[in-house]
Short mmCIF file of C-alpha atoms in Angstrom, two decimals:
data_model
loop_
_atom_site.label_atom_id
_atom_site.label_comp_id
_atom_site.label_asym_id
_atom_site.label_seq_id
_atom_site.Cartn_x
_atom_site.Cartn_y
_atom_site.Cartn_z
CA MET X 1 -4.40 -24.09 -38.17
CA THR X 2 -5.32 -20.60 -36.96
CA VAL X 3 -3.54 -17.70 -38.65
CA ARG X 4 -3.20 -14.63 -36.42
CA SER X 5 -2.90 -11.23 -37.96
CA ARG X 6 0.34 -9.53 -37.00
CA SER X 7 -1.07 -6.13 -38.00
CA ALA X 8 -3.71 -5.89 -35.22
CA PRO X 9 -1.42 -4.16 -32.68
CA GLY X 10 -0.34 -1.74 -35.37
CA ARG X 11 -3.95 -0.89 -36.18
CA ARG X 12 -4.72 -0.25 -32.51
CA LEU X 13 -1.69 2.02 -32.21
CA LEU X 14 -2.69 3.91 -35.34
CA ALA X 15 -6.25 4.35 -34.04
CA PHE X 16 -4.92 5.67 -30.73
CA VAL X 17 -2.61 8.16 -32.47
CA LEU X 18 -5.46 9.37 -34.70
CA CYS X 19 -7.75 9.77 -31.68
CA VAL X 20 -5.16 11.83 -29.80
CA GLY X 21 -4.49 13.94 -32.89
CA LEU X 22 -8.20 14.58 -33.49
CA THR X 23 -8.70 15.64 -29.86
CA ALA X 24 -5.76 18.03 -30.07
CA ALA X 25 -7.11 19.47 -33.33
CA ILE X 26 -10.54 20.08 -31.75
CA PHE X 27 -9.02 21.95 -28.78
CA THR X 28 -6.82 24.00 -31.13
CA ALA X 29 -9.76 24.91 -33.35
CA GLN X 30 -11.83 26.03 -30.37
CA ARG X 31 -9.19 28.60 -29.51
CA PHE X 32 -9.79 30.31 -32.85
CA ILE X 33 -13.58 30.35 -32.67
CA VAL X 34 -14.76 33.90 -31.93
CA SER X 35 -17.96 34.21 -29.92
CA GLY X 36 -20.85 36.34 -31.12
CA GLU X 37 -20.32 38.69 -28.19
CA ALA X 38 -16.67 39.19 -29.17
CA ARG X 39 -17.64 39.92 -32.79
CA THR X 40 -20.31 42.50 -31.96
CA GLY X 41 -19.32 43.82 -28.52
CA PRO X 42 -17.78 47.21 -27.74
CA ILE X 43 -14.39 47.94 -29.30
CA ALA X 44 -12.09 48.81 -26.40
CA THR X 45 -8.95 50.94 -26.32
CA ALA X 46 -6.80 50.72 -23.20
CA GLY X 47 -4.64 53.39 -21.60
CA ALA X 48 -3.42 54.81 -18.30
CA GLN X 49 -4.20 57.79 -16.11
CA GLY X 50 -2.63 60.99 -17.43
CA ALA X 51 -2.74 59.91 -21.09
CA VAL X 52 -5.34 60.64 -23.76
CA VAL X 53 -7.13 57.43 -24.72
CA ALA X 54 -8.88 57.82 -28.08
CA THR X 55 -11.54 55.75 -29.80
CA ARG X 56 -13.46 56.36 -33.02
CA ALA X 57 -16.33 58.14 -31.23
CA PHE X 58 -14.66 59.94 -28.31
CA GLU X 59 -11.49 60.40 -26.31
CA ALA X 60 -10.95 60.60 -22.56
CA GLU X 61 -8.17 61.57 -20.17
CA VAL X 62 -8.13 61.08 -16.39
CA ASP X 63 -6.06 63.71 -14.58
CA ARG X 64 -6.98 63.05 -10.94
CA VAL X 65 -8.69 60.54 -8.66
CA ASP X 66 -10.05 61.53 -5.23
CA VAL X 67 -11.17 59.10 -2.54
CA ALA X 68 -13.37 60.57 0.18
CA SER X 69 -15.93 59.71 2.84
CA GLU X 70 -18.13 62.66 1.88
CA ILE X 71 -18.99 64.66 -1.21
CA GLU X 72 -20.02 68.29 -1.03
CA VAL X 73 -22.61 69.16 -3.64
CA THR X 74 -23.02 72.82 -4.52
CA GLY X 75 -25.99 74.43 -6.20
CA SER X 76 -28.55 72.08 -4.67
CA SER X 77 -32.28 72.70 -4.96
CA ILE X 78 -32.35 74.44 -1.56
CA GLY X 79 -29.52 76.76 -2.58
CA ASP X 80 -26.98 75.60 0.01
CA ALA X 81 -24.09 73.17 -0.16
CA GLU X 82 -25.00 69.66 0.91
CA ARG X 83 -22.69 66.92 2.17
CA VAL X 84 -23.42 63.31 1.24
CA ALA X 85 -21.70 60.51 3.15
CA ALA X 86 -20.68 57.31 1.39
CA ASN X 87 -21.60 53.80 2.44
CA GLY X 88 -17.94 52.90 2.02
CA VAL X 89 -15.93 55.48 0.08
CA TRP X 90 -16.61 57.81 -2.83
CA VAL X 91 -14.21 57.41 -5.74
CA VAL X 92 -14.28 60.63 -7.78
CA VAL X 93 -12.55 60.31 -11.15
CA TRP X 94 -11.86 63.72 -12.75
CA THR X 95 -11.90 63.22 -16.49
CA ARG X 96 -11.73 65.27 -19.69
CA VAL X 97 -14.00 63.87 -22.41
CA THR X 98 -14.29 64.97 -26.05
CA ALA X 99 -16.75 63.63 -28.61
CA LEU X 100 -15.02 63.22 -31.96
CA GLU X 101 -17.73 62.55 -34.57
CA ASP X 102 -21.30 62.95 -33.38
CA THR X 103 -22.99 64.38 -30.31
CA VAL X 104 -22.85 61.91 -27.42
CA HIS X 105 -25.73 62.02 -24.96
CA GLY X 106 -24.20 60.71 -21.74
CA ILE X 107 -21.34 58.26 -21.30
CA PRO X 108 -22.08 55.17 -19.18
CA ALA X 109 -19.23 54.66 -16.70
CA GLU X 110 -18.04 51.68 -14.67
CA LEU X 111 -15.22 51.07 -12.22
CA ARG X 112 -13.70 47.62 -12.68
CA MET X 113 -11.50 46.19 -9.94
CA ALA X 114 -8.48 43.93 -10.36
CA ASP X 115 -10.61 40.88 -9.44
CA GLY X 116 -13.15 41.71 -12.17
CA VAL X 117 -15.88 43.09 -9.89
CA VAL X 118 -17.60 46.07 -11.54
CA TYR X 119 -19.27 49.07 -9.87
CA GLY X 120 -21.60 51.23 -11.94
CA GLU X 121 -21.72 55.02 -11.81
CA ARG X 122 -25.54 55.01 -11.76
CA GLY X 123 -25.79 58.80 -12.02
CA TRP X 124 -25.42 59.39 -8.30
CA PHE X 125 -25.32 63.16 -8.67
CA ARG X 126 -26.79 65.67 -11.13
CA ALA X 127 -23.30 67.12 -11.63
CA SER X 128 -21.89 63.75 -12.70
CA LEU X 129 -20.06 63.78 -16.03
CA GLU X 130 -22.03 60.65 -16.96
CA ARG X 131 -25.12 62.81 -17.49
CA ALA X 132 -23.44 65.43 -19.70
CA THR X 133 -24.07 65.93 -23.40
CA PHE X 134 -20.88 66.11 -25.47
CA SER X 135 -20.82 68.10 -28.70
CA PRO X 136 -18.14 67.16 -31.24
CA ALA X 137 -14.70 68.75 -30.67
CA ILE X 138 -15.78 70.54 -27.47
CA PRO X 139 -14.02 68.90 -24.49
CA GLN X 140 -15.70 68.86 -21.11
CA ARG X 141 -14.04 68.19 -17.78
CA GLY X 142 -15.93 66.84 -14.80
CA ALA X 143 -16.16 63.84 -12.50
CA PHE X 144 -17.49 60.31 -12.62
CA VAL X 145 -18.55 59.27 -9.11
CA PHE X 146 -18.59 55.73 -7.71
CA GLU X 147 -19.54 54.36 -4.29
CA VAL X 148 -17.27 51.44 -3.39
CA PRO X 149 -16.57 49.40 -0.23
CA ALA X 150 -13.15 50.58 0.95
CA GLU X 151 -11.83 47.03 1.20
CA ARG X 152 -12.74 46.35 -2.46
CA LEU X 153 -10.86 49.33 -3.91
CA ASP X 154 -8.01 47.44 -5.56
CA GLY X 155 -6.43 48.15 -8.95
CA PRO X 156 -9.40 50.07 -10.41
CA THR X 157 -9.93 50.67 -14.12
CA LEU X 158 -12.33 53.31 -15.43
CA VAL X 159 -14.47 51.89 -18.25
CA LEU X 160 -16.37 54.37 -20.45
CA THR X 161 -18.68 53.45 -23.33
CA HIS X 162 -20.37 55.96 -25.60
CA ARG X 163 -23.66 54.03 -25.74
CA PRO X 164 -25.85 52.45 -23.06
CA GLY X 165 -25.85 48.70 -22.54
CA TYR X 166 -28.87 47.89 -24.72
CA GLU X 167 -27.23 49.39 -27.83
CA GLN X 168 -23.51 48.77 -27.31
CA ARG X 169 -23.08 46.74 -30.52
CA LEU X 170 -19.68 47.76 -31.93
CA SER X 171 -19.68 50.87 -29.73
CA SER X 172 -16.51 52.68 -28.68
CA ARG X 173 -15.05 52.01 -25.24
CA VAL X 174 -12.02 53.22 -23.29
CA GLU X 175 -10.45 51.38 -20.37
CA ILE X 176 -8.19 53.59 -18.27
CA ASP X 177 -5.94 52.06 -15.62
CA LEU X 178 -6.11 54.34 -12.57
CA GLY X 179 -2.98 52.91 -10.98
CA GLY X 180 -2.44 52.66 -7.24
CA VAL X 181 -5.45 54.46 -5.77
CA ALA X 182 -5.30 54.63 -1.97
CA ALA X 183 -8.32 53.04 -0.31
CA GLU X 184 -7.98 55.33 2.70
CA PRO X 185 -10.22 58.38 2.17
CA GLY X 186 -8.81 61.88 2.48
CA PRO X 187 -9.67 64.06 5.48
CA ASP X 188 -11.83 66.52 3.55
CA ALA X 189 -15.02 66.23 1.55
CA VAL X 190 -14.60 66.36 -2.23
CA VAL X 191 -16.41 69.33 -3.76
CA LEU X 192 -18.32 68.09 -6.79
CA THR X 193 -18.65 70.76 -9.46
CA GLU X 194 -20.67 70.83 -12.68
CA PRO X 195 -18.92 69.72 -15.90
CA GLU X 196 -17.28 72.62 -17.71
CA ILE X 197 -15.83 73.23 -21.14
CA ASP X 198 -12.06 72.76 -21.04
CA MET X 199 -10.26 73.78 -24.22
CA GLY X 200 -6.82 73.77 -22.61
CA GLU X 201 -4.28 71.03 -22.24
CA ALA X 202 -4.88 68.32 -19.63
CA SER X 203 -1.90 69.62 -17.65
CA ASP X 204 -3.79 72.89 -17.21
CA ALA X 205 -7.01 71.20 -16.17
CA SER X 206 -5.81 70.22 -12.71
CA GLU X 207 -4.33 73.58 -11.87
#
């Protein structure tokens, strides 16, 4: 006489339940694993145009964004104003930046679109704020300049980091939402001026 175990179906069911539970536990645990990049990458603070966005190392405030087909550069090497046409549009982000602790030698800038595409500032012009040196507690106002295809200008965010890419470990970063920037350039060239010390309120800076 053959005796069949009545517990075999129960064991299979238990094994299936344990397998499902283990799989769910693995997926749940993965959600809490922090990558090395997340642990050591720049520490970002988000904000919007018109508001002061502060980090440990510096603070920034965007008071105006101009979109233009041409930029007029004054004080060129030949002594006359020069107009530079964009291959697309120039996005000129007028910003007030203040170092808070130590002197900051240049602030790398990027323009990140809603779809995640990033355009670098690349120091297009000598008067770019990206090239400035910021002494602690002395705010400077100037412009970050980006060249962007007009059709890709959608939901831009200005991203500023107080260290270059090769040494951005735990650096300070601000991400400023520029709101609805019109992709259609204005009729006039934007006059790009040198960064200047601006000790007043941001509301005074655009006047």
